Amino acid sequence: MDSEMLEYLHGLIQIAAQAGNSRGTIEKFLTTLRKQFVFDNVAVYLQDERTASLEIVYARAIGRARNAEADAAWGETFASQVFAKGLILTQDPQPDAPADDRLRQAYMLGLPLGGDGSTTRGAVVFVRFGGPIYENEHIRVAKMATDLISVLFERAEWRATNSELNELKRQMQLQEDFVSTISHELRTPLGFIKGYSTSLLRKDTEWDDDTRDEFLNIIDEEADRLSLLIENVLESARLQSKTLPLRFQPLRLDAVLRDVVMRIRSRYKDLEVQLDTSSTPSIQGDGVRIAQVFENLFTNAIKYASGSPITIKLYSNGETVMVIFKDQGPCIAQDALPLIFERFYRVRSEKTVTGSGLGLYICKQIIQAHRGKIWAESTPGEGTAFFIELPINPSN
């Protein structure tokens, strides 16, 4: 093997070693391969683990006769033979093929992908229209190239598997964090309820009416908190399984917003809320669930942007209705923005913030059930804005 061929093969290995998009790497690899090994069509087949059949995963007409008829000549039957036998095979044109029709003069070279017959996972087919036949030197180069193509696909599969494992690990960590958080969130109201009810039941102490009322109010508030927490857990499970019933009817978002704002103001006397609602058409929606989304966004802003004014804007562009919730609190890190709507995810904060990590997840599931979109944008020094886009007519 001369130095030119060695340099050529080294170049192929360098391409195969590159990171990045596997299809782009294969494209570059095969284009370089053709400089020394002539072929017109190339097809890569892998076995589908579910059906055990060969599926074409890459095909390209890279050389002469690049037209629709040539593109169809991928050698599927020939590839099945190569795969079944686990051997390098060649196939010449049919004896009765017209000599003046190059597309009928197909010379095929098939190589098993992935090793010998016991480990074959696919096949690579090279096609030459009108020859020449495949010499031993050509077959050796094609075998080296096929081995490298196998490495490319194995590496892509490894990356996909590694990515899935990392995602699974992240989800498991989120669930572990959730269990820890929810245990704390459950114990806190239970502790208050148990403590104050035990105090009220003490026979050796007389409580005046004001103190008794204060204790009972605390028990009532903590029971509500506990009930809401349990309801959020149950709702998140129903939303995930698509079993939460929604009652769609004509709905005016401006009326829903005003009602929610009134309730929030009654609970948080010092909260500054600016509501800007232009005339918008009714949508088809579940008023109770949409109100729940708005309340969750208020709760989120009050937790993470305590003391910040909240601005709400409602408008329509004719096909959709937009709602924007904006606070002036701390910025959410850009890498966290895509994650905040995931189940159990909680934004890391410098201050201690209670919560289950379910509020924004519930928001997203409800909005998606209305065929809408919800997302967040955050800018340092300007706070965070949540955007909700709902179709006026979901059937469209």
PDB file of C-alpha atoms in Angstrom, residues 224-388:
ATOM      1  CA  ASP A 224     -55.732  24.584  53.541  1.00  0.00           C
ATOM      2  CA  ARG A 225     -52.036  24.580  52.699  1.00  0.00           C
ATOM      3  CA  LEU A 226     -51.865  20.819  53.206  1.00  0.00           C
ATOM      4  CA  SER A 227     -54.988  20.290  51.103  1.00  0.00           C
ATOM      5  CA  LEU A 228     -53.576  22.420  48.272  1.00  0.00           C
ATOM      6  CA  LEU A 229     -50.302  20.526  48.332  1.00  0.00           C
ATOM      7  CA  ILE A 230     -52.050  17.155  48.114  1.00  0.00           C
ATOM      8  CA  GLU A 231     -54.329  18.449  45.356  1.00  0.00           C
ATOM      9  CA  ASN A 232     -51.309  19.643  43.353  1.00  0.00           C
ATOM     10  CA  VAL A 233     -49.690  16.220  43.606  1.00  0.00           C
ATOM     11  CA  LEU A 234     -52.893  14.497  42.496  1.00  0.00           C
ATOM     12  CA  GLU A 235     -53.514  16.986  39.693  1.00  0.00           C
ATOM     13  CA  SER A 236     -49.992  16.665  38.358  1.00  0.00           C
ATOM     14  CA  ALA A 237     -50.489  12.894  38.183  1.00  0.00           C
ATOM     15  CA  ARG A 238     -53.831  13.282  36.392  1.00  0.00           C
ATOM     16  CA  LEU A 239     -52.360  15.804  33.972  1.00  0.00           C
ATOM     17  CA  GLN A 240     -49.431  13.527  33.221  1.00  0.00           C
ATOM     18  CA  SER A 241     -51.796  10.626  32.504  1.00  0.00           C
ATOM     19  CA  LYS A 242     -54.204  12.875  30.528  1.00  0.00           C
ATOM     20  CA  THR A 243     -57.099  11.996  32.843  1.00  0.00           C
ATOM     21  CA  LEU A 244     -57.885  15.466  34.229  1.00  0.00           C
ATOM     22  CA  PRO A 245     -61.324  16.468  32.888  1.00  0.00           C
ATOM     23  CA  LEU A 246     -61.601  19.893  31.236  1.00  0.00           C
ATOM     24  CA  ARG A 247     -64.921  21.675  30.678  1.00  0.00           C
ATOM     25  CA  PHE A 248     -64.609  23.901  27.621  1.00  0.00           C
ATOM     26  CA  GLN A 249     -66.991  26.801  27.162  1.00  0.00           C
ATOM     27  CA  PRO A 250     -66.838  30.398  25.866  1.00  0.00           C
ATOM     28  CA  LEU A 251     -64.460  32.248  28.168  1.00  0.00           C
ATOM     29  CA  ARG A 252     -63.421  35.894  28.496  1.00  0.00           C
ATOM     30  CA  LEU A 253     -59.863  35.999  29.782  1.00  0.00           C
ATOM     31  CA  ASP A 254     -60.152  39.621  30.908  1.00  0.00           C
ATOM     32  CA  ALA A 255     -62.964  38.637  33.300  1.00  0.00           C
ATOM     33  CA  VAL A 256     -60.991  35.636  34.584  1.00  0.00           C
ATOM     34  CA  LEU A 257     -57.922  37.822  35.143  1.00  0.00           C
ATOM     35  CA  ARG A 258     -59.856  40.511  37.013  1.00  0.00           C
ATOM     36  CA  ASP A 259     -61.418  37.875  39.267  1.00  0.00           C
ATOM     37  CA  VAL A 260     -58.028  36.277  40.018  1.00  0.00           C
ATOM     38  CA  VAL A 261     -56.386  39.664  40.647  1.00  0.00           C
ATOM     39  CA  MET A 262     -59.172  40.575  43.079  1.00  0.00           C
ATOM     40  CA  ARG A 263     -58.630  37.359  45.058  1.00  0.00           C
ATOM     41  CA  ILE A 264     -54.847  37.800  45.071  1.00  0.00           C
ATOM     42  CA  ARG A 265     -55.145  41.405  46.292  1.00  0.00           C
ATOM     43  CA  SER A 266     -57.416  40.290  49.120  1.00  0.00           C
ATOM     44  CA  ARG A 267     -54.734  37.833  50.262  1.00  0.00           C
ATOM     45  CA  TYR A 268     -51.681  40.039  49.702  1.00  0.00           C
ATOM     46  CA  LYS A 269     -52.642  43.557  50.716  1.00  0.00           C
ATOM     47  CA  ASP A 270     -49.246  45.093  49.883  1.00  0.00           C
ATOM     48  CA  LEU A 271     -48.862  43.453  46.466  1.00  0.00           C
ATOM     49  CA  GLU A 272     -48.727  45.934  43.590  1.00  0.00           C
ATOM     50  CA  VAL A 273     -50.519  44.586  40.508  1.00  0.00           C
ATOM     51  CA  GLN A 274     -50.913  46.492  37.244  1.00  0.00           C
ATOM     52  CA  LEU A 275     -53.517  45.001  34.916  1.00  0.00           C
ATOM     53  CA  ASP A 276     -53.682  46.077  31.267  1.00  0.00           C
ATOM     54  CA  THR A 277     -56.509  44.345  29.410  1.00  0.00           C
ATOM     55  CA  SER A 278     -57.503  45.449  25.936  1.00  0.00           C
ATOM     56  CA  SER A 279     -60.675  44.247  24.258  1.00  0.00           C
ATOM     57  CA  THR A 280     -60.143  40.597  23.362  1.00  0.00           C
ATOM     58  CA  PRO A 281     -62.497  37.994  21.911  1.00  0.00           C
ATOM     59  CA  SER A 282     -63.724  35.029  23.910  1.00  0.00           C
ATOM     60  CA  ILE A 283     -61.847  31.746  23.700  1.00  0.00           C
ATOM     61  CA  GLN A 284     -62.925  28.168  24.287  1.00  0.00           C
ATOM     62  CA  GLY A 285     -61.529  27.142  27.639  1.00  0.00           C
ATOM     63  CA  ASP A 286     -62.009  25.770  31.127  1.00  0.00           C
ATOM     64  CA  GLY A 287     -62.372  28.839  33.337  1.00  0.00           C
ATOM     65  CA  VAL A 288     -61.441  27.030  36.553  1.00  0.00           C
ATOM     66  CA  ARG A 289     -58.212  25.612  35.091  1.00  0.00           C
ATOM     67  CA  ILE A 290     -57.193  28.841  33.356  1.00  0.00           C
ATOM     68  CA  ALA A 291     -57.741  30.703  36.636  1.00  0.00           C
ATOM     69  CA  GLN A 292     -55.554  28.070  38.315  1.00  0.00           C
ATOM     70  CA  VAL A 293     -52.769  28.865  35.832  1.00  0.00           C
ATOM     71  CA  PHE A 294     -52.982  32.576  36.627  1.00  0.00           C
ATOM     72  CA  GLU A 295     -52.997  31.918  40.382  1.00  0.00           C
ATOM     73  CA  ASN A 296     -49.966  29.634  40.064  1.00  0.00           C
ATOM     74  CA  LEU A 297     -48.086  32.365  38.195  1.00  0.00           C
ATOM     75  CA  PHE A 298     -48.960  34.862  40.934  1.00  0.00           C
ATOM     76  CA  THR A 299     -47.807  32.396  43.602  1.00  0.00           C
ATOM     77  CA  ASN A 300     -44.568  31.814  41.709  1.00  0.00           C
ATOM     78  CA  ALA A 301     -43.874  35.558  41.416  1.00  0.00           C
ATOM     79  CA  ILE A 302     -44.665  36.165  45.086  1.00  0.00           C
ATOM     80  CA  LYS A 303     -42.254  33.377  46.107  1.00  0.00           C
ATOM     81  CA  TYR A 304     -39.317  34.236  43.878  1.00  0.00           C
ATOM     82  CA  ALA A 305     -39.830  37.984  43.363  1.00  0.00           C
ATOM     83  CA  SER A 306     -41.116  38.994  46.779  1.00  0.00           C
ATOM     84  CA  GLY A 307     -41.987  42.693  46.980  1.00  0.00           C
ATOM     85  CA  SER A 308     -41.773  43.166  43.215  1.00  0.00           C
ATOM     86  CA  PRO A 309     -44.700  44.745  41.358  1.00  0.00           C
ATOM     87  CA  ILE A 310     -46.435  42.431  38.892  1.00  0.00           C
ATOM     88  CA  THR A 311     -47.578  43.671  35.499  1.00  0.00           C
ATOM     89  CA  ILE A 312     -50.142  41.730  33.480  1.00  0.00           C
ATOM     90  CA  LYS A 313     -50.944  42.505  29.864  1.00  0.00           C
ATOM     91  CA  LEU A 314     -53.703  40.916  27.798  1.00  0.00           C
ATOM     92  CA  TYR A 315     -54.119  41.431  24.051  1.00  0.00           C
ATOM     93  CA  SER A 316     -55.123  39.617  20.860  1.00  0.00           C
ATOM     94  CA  ASN A 317     -53.610  39.427  17.382  1.00  0.00           C
ATOM     95  CA  GLY A 318     -56.797  38.105  15.809  1.00  0.00           C
ATOM     96  CA  GLU A 319     -55.986  34.385  15.911  1.00  0.00           C
ATOM     97  CA  THR A 320     -54.644  34.032  19.442  1.00  0.00           C
ATOM     98  CA  VAL A 321     -54.890  35.753  22.799  1.00  0.00           C
ATOM     99  CA  MET A 322     -51.650  36.634  24.597  1.00  0.00           C
ATOM    100  CA  VAL A 323     -51.212  37.027  28.346  1.00  0.00           C
ATOM    101  CA  ILE A 324     -47.926  38.333  29.772  1.00  0.00           C
ATOM    102  CA  PHE A 325     -47.069  38.110  33.491  1.00  0.00           C
ATOM    103  CA  LYS A 326     -43.995  40.179  34.323  1.00  0.00           C
ATOM    104  CA  ASP A 327     -42.183  40.759  37.596  1.00  0.00           C
ATOM    105  CA  GLN A 328     -39.066  42.751  38.446  1.00  0.00           C
ATOM    106  CA  GLY A 329     -37.444  40.119  40.627  1.00  0.00           C
ATOM    107  CA  PRO A 330     -34.208  38.144  40.285  1.00  0.00           C
ATOM    108  CA  CYS A 331     -33.280  36.802  36.870  1.00  0.00           C
ATOM    109  CA  ILE A 332     -33.673  33.097  36.094  1.00  0.00           C
ATOM    110  CA  ALA A 333     -30.515  31.571  34.627  1.00  0.00           C
ATOM    111  CA  GLN A 334     -30.799  30.966  30.885  1.00  0.00           C
ATOM    112  CA  ASP A 335     -29.951  27.267  31.222  1.00  0.00           C
ATOM    113  CA  ALA A 336     -32.784  26.875  33.752  1.00  0.00           C
ATOM    114  CA  LEU A 337     -35.502  28.476  31.587  1.00  0.00           C
ATOM    115  CA  PRO A 338     -36.231  25.329  29.522  1.00  0.00           C
ATOM    116  CA  LEU A 339     -36.485  23.280  32.735  1.00  0.00           C
ATOM    117  CA  ILE A 340     -38.791  25.348  34.932  1.00  0.00           C
ATOM    118  CA  PHE A 341     -41.945  23.782  33.472  1.00  0.00           C
ATOM    119  CA  GLU A 342     -40.762  20.239  34.158  1.00  0.00           C
ATOM    120  CA  ARG A 343     -42.347  18.171  36.873  1.00  0.00           C
ATOM    121  CA  PHE A 344     -40.552  18.473  40.244  1.00  0.00           C
ATOM    122  CA  TYR A 345     -38.074  21.094  38.974  1.00  0.00           C
ATOM    123  CA  ARG A 346     -37.366  23.991  41.330  1.00  0.00           C
ATOM    124  CA  VAL A 347     -35.254  27.036  40.532  1.00  0.00           C
ATOM    125  CA  ARG A 348     -32.266  27.393  42.809  1.00  0.00           C
ATOM    126  CA  SER A 349     -32.639  30.566  44.848  1.00  0.00           C
ATOM    127  CA  GLU A 350     -30.406  32.438  47.248  1.00  0.00           C
ATOM    128  CA  LYS A 351     -33.259  32.547  49.722  1.00  0.00           C
ATOM    129  CA  THR A 352     -35.232  29.609  51.078  1.00  0.00           C
ATOM    130  CA  VAL A 353     -38.359  29.132  48.986  1.00  0.00           C
ATOM    131  CA  THR A 354     -40.978  26.540  49.846  1.00  0.00           C
ATOM    132  CA  GLY A 355     -42.779  24.637  47.136  1.00  0.00           C
ATOM    133  CA  SER A 356     -43.195  21.264  45.482  1.00  0.00           C
ATOM    134  CA  GLY A 357     -41.917  22.052  41.991  1.00  0.00           C
ATOM    135  CA  LEU A 358     -45.348  21.276  40.530  1.00  0.00           C
ATOM    136  CA  GLY A 359     -46.903  24.715  40.000  1.00  0.00           C
ATOM    137  CA  LEU A 360     -45.362  25.612  36.632  1.00  0.00           C
ATOM    138  CA  TYR A 361     -45.620  22.014  35.441  1.00  0.00           C
ATOM    139  CA  ILE A 362     -49.373  22.150  36.081  1.00  0.00           C
ATOM    140  CA  CYS A 363     -49.529  25.484  34.237  1.00  0.00           C
ATOM    141  CA  LYS A 364     -47.863  24.038  31.159  1.00  0.00           C
ATOM    142  CA  GLN A 365     -50.034  20.923  31.088  1.00  0.00           C
ATOM    143  CA  ILE A 366     -53.241  22.966  31.373  1.00  0.00           C
ATOM    144  CA  ILE A 367     -52.179  25.421  28.656  1.00  0.00           C
ATOM    145  CA  GLN A 368     -51.131  22.586  26.337  1.00  0.00           C
ATOM    146  CA  ALA A 369     -54.506  20.911  26.953  1.00  0.00           C
ATOM    147  CA  HIS A 370     -55.996  24.148  25.547  1.00  0.00           C
ATOM    148  CA  ARG A 371     -53.666  23.795  22.512  1.00  0.00           C
ATOM    149  CA  GLY A 372     -51.747  26.813  23.710  1.00  0.00           C
ATOM    150  CA  LYS A 373     -48.144  27.634  24.533  1.00  0.00           C
ATOM    151  CA  ILE A 374     -46.419  28.932  27.651  1.00  0.00           C
ATOM    152  CA  TRP A 375     -42.816  30.009  28.008  1.00  0.00           C
ATOM    153  CA  ALA A 376     -40.622  32.319  30.060  1.00  0.00           C
ATOM    154  CA  GLU A 377     -38.012  34.950  29.300  1.00  0.00           C
ATOM    155  CA  SER A 378     -35.688  36.455  31.883  1.00  0.00           C
ATOM    156  CA  THR A 379     -33.344  39.437  31.641  1.00  0.00           C
ATOM    157  CA  PRO A 380     -30.854  40.514  34.334  1.00  0.00           C
ATOM    158  CA  GLY A 381     -32.049  43.704  35.993  1.00  0.00           C
ATOM    159  CA  GLU A 382     -35.484  43.479  34.374  1.00  0.00           C
ATOM    160  CA  GLY A 383     -37.018  40.399  35.960  1.00  0.00           C
ATOM    161  CA  THR A 384     -38.915  37.498  34.446  1.00  0.00           C
ATOM    162  CA  ALA A 385     -41.869  37.438  32.063  1.00  0.00           C
ATOM    163  CA  PHE A 386     -44.192  34.487  31.481  1.00  0.00           C
ATOM    164  CA  PHE A 387     -45.964  34.383  28.125  1.00  0.00           C
ATOM    165  CA  ILE A 388     -49.198  32.493  27.487  1.00  0.00           C
TER     166      ILE A 388
END
